[in-house]
PDB file of C-alpha atoms in Angstrom:
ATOM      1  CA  UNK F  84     -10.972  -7.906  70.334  1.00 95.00           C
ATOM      2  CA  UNK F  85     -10.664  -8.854  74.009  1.00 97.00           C
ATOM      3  CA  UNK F  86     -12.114 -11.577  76.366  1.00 97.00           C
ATOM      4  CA  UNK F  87     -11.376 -11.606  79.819  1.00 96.00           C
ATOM      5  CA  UNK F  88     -12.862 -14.529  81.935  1.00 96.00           C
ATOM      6  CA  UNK F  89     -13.463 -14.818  85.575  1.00 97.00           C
ATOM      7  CA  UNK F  90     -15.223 -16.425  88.088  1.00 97.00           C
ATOM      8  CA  UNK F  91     -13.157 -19.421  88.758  1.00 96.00           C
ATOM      9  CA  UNK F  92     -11.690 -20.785  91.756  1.00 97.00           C
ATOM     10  CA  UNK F  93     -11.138 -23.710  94.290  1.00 97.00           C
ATOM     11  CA  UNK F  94     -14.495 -25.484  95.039  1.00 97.00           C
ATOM     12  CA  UNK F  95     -15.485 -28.743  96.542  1.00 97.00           C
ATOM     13  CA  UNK F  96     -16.637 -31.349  94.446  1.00 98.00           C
ATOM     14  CA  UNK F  97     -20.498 -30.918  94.462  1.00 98.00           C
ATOM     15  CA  UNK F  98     -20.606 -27.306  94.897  1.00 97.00           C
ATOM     16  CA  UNK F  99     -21.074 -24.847  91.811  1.00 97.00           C
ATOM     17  CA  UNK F 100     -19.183 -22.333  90.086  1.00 96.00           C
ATOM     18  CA  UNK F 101     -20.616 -19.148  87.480  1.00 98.00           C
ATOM     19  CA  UNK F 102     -17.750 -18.318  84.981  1.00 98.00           C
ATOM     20  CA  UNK F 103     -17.691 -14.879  82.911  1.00 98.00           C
ATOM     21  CA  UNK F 104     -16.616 -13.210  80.306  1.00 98.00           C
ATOM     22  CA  UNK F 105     -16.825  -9.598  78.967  1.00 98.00           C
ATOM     23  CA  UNK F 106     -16.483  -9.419  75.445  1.00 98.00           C
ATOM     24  CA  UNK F 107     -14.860  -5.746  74.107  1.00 97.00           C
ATOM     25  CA  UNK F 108     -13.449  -4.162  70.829  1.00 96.00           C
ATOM     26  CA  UNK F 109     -16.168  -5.325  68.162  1.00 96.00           C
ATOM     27  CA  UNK F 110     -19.737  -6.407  67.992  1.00 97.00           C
ATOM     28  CA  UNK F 111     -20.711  -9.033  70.475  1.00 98.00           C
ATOM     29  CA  UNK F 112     -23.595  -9.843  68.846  1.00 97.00           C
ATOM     30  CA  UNK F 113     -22.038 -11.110  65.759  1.00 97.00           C
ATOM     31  CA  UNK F 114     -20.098 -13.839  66.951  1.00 97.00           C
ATOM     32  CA  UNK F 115     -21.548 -17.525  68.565  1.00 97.00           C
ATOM     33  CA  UNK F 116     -19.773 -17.863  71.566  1.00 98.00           C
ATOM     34  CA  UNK F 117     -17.826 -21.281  73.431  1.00 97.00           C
ATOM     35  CA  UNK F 118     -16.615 -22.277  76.213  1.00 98.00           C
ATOM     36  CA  UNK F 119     -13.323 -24.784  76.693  1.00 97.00           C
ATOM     37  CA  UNK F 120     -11.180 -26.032  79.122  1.00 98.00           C
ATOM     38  CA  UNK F 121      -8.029 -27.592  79.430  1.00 98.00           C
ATOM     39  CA  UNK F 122      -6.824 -29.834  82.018  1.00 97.00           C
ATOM     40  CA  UNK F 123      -2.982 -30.433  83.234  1.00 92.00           C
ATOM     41  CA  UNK F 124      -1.320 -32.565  80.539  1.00 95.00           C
ATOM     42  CA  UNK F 125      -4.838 -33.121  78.489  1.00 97.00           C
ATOM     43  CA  UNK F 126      -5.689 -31.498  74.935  1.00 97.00           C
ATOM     44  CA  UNK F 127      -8.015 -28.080  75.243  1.00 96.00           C
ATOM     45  CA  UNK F 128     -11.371 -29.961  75.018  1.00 97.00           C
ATOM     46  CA  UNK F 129     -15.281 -27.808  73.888  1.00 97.00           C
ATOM     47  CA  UNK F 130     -17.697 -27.811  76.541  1.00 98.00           C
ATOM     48  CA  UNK F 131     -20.587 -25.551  75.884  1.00 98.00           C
ATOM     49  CA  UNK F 132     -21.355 -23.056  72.768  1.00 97.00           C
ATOM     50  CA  UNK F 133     -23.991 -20.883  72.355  1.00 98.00           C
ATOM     51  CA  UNK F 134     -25.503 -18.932  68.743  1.00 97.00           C
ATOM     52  CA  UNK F 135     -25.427 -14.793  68.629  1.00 97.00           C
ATOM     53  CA  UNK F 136     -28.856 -14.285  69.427  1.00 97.00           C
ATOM     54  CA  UNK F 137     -28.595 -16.763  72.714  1.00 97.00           C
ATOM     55  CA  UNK F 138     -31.087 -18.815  70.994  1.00 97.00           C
ATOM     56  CA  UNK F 139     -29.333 -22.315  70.440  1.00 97.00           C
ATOM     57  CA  UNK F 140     -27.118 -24.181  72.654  1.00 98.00           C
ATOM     58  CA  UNK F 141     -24.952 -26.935  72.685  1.00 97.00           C
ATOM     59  CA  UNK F 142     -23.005 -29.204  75.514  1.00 98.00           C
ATOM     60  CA  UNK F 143     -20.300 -31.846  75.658  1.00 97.00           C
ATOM     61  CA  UNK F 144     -21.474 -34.905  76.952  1.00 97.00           C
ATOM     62  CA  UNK F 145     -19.646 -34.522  79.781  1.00 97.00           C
ATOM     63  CA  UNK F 146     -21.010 -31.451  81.224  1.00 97.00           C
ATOM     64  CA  UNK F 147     -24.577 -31.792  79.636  1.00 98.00           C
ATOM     65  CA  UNK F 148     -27.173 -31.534  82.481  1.00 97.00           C
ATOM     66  CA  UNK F 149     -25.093 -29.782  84.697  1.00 98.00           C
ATOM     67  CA  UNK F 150     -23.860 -26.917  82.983  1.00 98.00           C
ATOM     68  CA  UNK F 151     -26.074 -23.931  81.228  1.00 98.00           C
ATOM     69  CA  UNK F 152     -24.188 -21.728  78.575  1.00 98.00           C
ATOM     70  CA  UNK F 153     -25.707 -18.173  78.615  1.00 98.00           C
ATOM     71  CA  UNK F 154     -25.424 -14.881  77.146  1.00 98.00           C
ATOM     72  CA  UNK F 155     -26.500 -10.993  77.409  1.00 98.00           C
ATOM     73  CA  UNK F 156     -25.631  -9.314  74.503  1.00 98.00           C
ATOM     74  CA  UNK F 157     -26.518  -5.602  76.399  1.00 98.00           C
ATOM     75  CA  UNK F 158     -23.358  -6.388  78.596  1.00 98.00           C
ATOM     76  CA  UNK F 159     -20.923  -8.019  75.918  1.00 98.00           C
ATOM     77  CA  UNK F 160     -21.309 -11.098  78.200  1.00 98.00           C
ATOM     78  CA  UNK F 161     -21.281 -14.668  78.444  1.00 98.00           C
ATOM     79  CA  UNK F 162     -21.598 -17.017  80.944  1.00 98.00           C
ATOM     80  CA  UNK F 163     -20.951 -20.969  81.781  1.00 98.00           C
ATOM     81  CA  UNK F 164     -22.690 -21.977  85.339  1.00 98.00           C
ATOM     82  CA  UNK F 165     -21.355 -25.912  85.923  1.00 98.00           C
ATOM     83  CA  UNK F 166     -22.934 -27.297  88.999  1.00 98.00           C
ATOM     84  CA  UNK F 167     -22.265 -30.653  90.382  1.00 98.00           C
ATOM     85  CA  UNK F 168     -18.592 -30.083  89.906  1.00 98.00           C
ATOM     86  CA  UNK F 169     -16.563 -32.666  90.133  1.00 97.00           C
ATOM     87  CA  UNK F 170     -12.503 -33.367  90.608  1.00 97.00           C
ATOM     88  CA  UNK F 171     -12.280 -34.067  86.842  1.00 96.00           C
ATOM     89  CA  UNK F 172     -13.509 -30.933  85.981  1.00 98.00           C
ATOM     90  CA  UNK F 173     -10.332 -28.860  86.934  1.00 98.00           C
ATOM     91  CA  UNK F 174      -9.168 -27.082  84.473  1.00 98.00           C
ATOM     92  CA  UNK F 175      -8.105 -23.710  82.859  1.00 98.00           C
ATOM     93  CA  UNK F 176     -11.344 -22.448  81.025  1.00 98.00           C
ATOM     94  CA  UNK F 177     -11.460 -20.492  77.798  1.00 98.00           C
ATOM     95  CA  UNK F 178     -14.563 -18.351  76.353  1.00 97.00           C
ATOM     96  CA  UNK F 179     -13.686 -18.111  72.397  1.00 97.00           C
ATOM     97  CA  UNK F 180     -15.821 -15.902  69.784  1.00 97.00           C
ATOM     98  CA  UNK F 181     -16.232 -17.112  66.062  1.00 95.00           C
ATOM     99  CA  UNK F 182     -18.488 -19.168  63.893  1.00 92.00           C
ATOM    100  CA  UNK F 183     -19.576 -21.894  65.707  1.00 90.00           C
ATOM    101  CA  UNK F 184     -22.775 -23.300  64.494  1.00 90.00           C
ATOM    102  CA  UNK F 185     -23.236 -23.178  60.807  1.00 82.00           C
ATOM    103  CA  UNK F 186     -19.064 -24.253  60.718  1.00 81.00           C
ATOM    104  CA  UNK F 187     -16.608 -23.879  63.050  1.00 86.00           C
ATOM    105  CA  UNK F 188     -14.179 -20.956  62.873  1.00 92.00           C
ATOM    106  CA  UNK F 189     -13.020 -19.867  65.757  1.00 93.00           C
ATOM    107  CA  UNK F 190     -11.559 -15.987  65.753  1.00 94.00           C
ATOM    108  CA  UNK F 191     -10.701 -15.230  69.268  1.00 96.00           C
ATOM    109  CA  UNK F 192      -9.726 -16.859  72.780  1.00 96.00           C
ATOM    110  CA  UNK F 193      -9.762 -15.448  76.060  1.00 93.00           C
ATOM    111  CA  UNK F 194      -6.787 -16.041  78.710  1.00 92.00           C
ATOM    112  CA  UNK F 195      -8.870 -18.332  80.609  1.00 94.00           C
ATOM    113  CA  UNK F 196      -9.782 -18.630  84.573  1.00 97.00           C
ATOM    114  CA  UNK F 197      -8.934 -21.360  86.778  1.00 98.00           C
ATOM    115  CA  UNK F 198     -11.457 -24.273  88.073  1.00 98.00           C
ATOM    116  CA  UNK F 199     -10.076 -26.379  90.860  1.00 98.00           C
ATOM    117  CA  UNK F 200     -12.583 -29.105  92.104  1.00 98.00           C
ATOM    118  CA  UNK F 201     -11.298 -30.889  95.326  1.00 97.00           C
ATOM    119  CA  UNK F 202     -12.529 -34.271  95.698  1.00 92.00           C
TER     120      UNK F 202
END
C-alpha cells in the first residue's frame, strides 16, 4: 500500500490550504482514514479521521471548526481542507489508513506534505 500526500505549502496565517492524498495497492474503501501532523521538535499529534464509507468524522480540538476531513472512495482519495490557518499549525502532515473508529490500529502512513503558516 501507498499514500502520497500533497497540497501543502507556505501560506499566511488566515489563508487556507486543501491537503491530498491518493490511496493505491489495496482497497480504499476498507480502511477509516486520518490525518496527523507533526511540528519541529513536538510529538506526531491526530487531527482529523474519517470512517470507510465517509460517513463519520472526527477532529482534534484544535482544528475543530476550521478543518473538514473528506473522502471519495471512486478516486482512492482523501482530503483535509484547514482554513483559518494559523503559525502554530506548521507542520509535516501525514494521511494514515487503518482501524480507526471501532479501535485504533493504524496500518499505513504516508510521507507527509509540508504546512508552513507565516504569522
Amino acid at each position: 500500500v501507498q499514500l502520497q500526500a500533497s497540497g501543502g505549502g507556505l501560506v499566511q496565517a488566515g489563508g487556507s490550504l486543501r491537503l491530498s492524498c491518493v490511496f493505491a495497492g489495496s482497497t480504499f474503501s476498507s480502511y477509516d482514514m486520518a490525518w496527523f501532523r507533526q511540528a519541529p521538535g513536538k510529538e506526531r499529534e491526530f487531527v482529523a479521521k474519517i470512517s470507510r464509507a465517509g460517513v463519520t468524522t472526527y477532529y482534534a480540538e484544535s482544528v475543530k471548526g476550521r478543518s473538514v476531513i473528506s473522502r471519495d472512495n471512486a478516486k482512492n482519495t482523501v482530503s483535509l481542507q484547514v482554513n483559518r490557518l494559523k503559525p502554530e499549525d506548521t507542520a509535516v502532515y501525514y494521511c494514515a489508513a487503518g482501524v480507526l473508529f471501532a479501535a485504533i490500529r493504524l496500518d499505513y502512513w504516508g510521507k507527509g506534505t509540508q504546512v508552513t503558516v507565516s504569522s
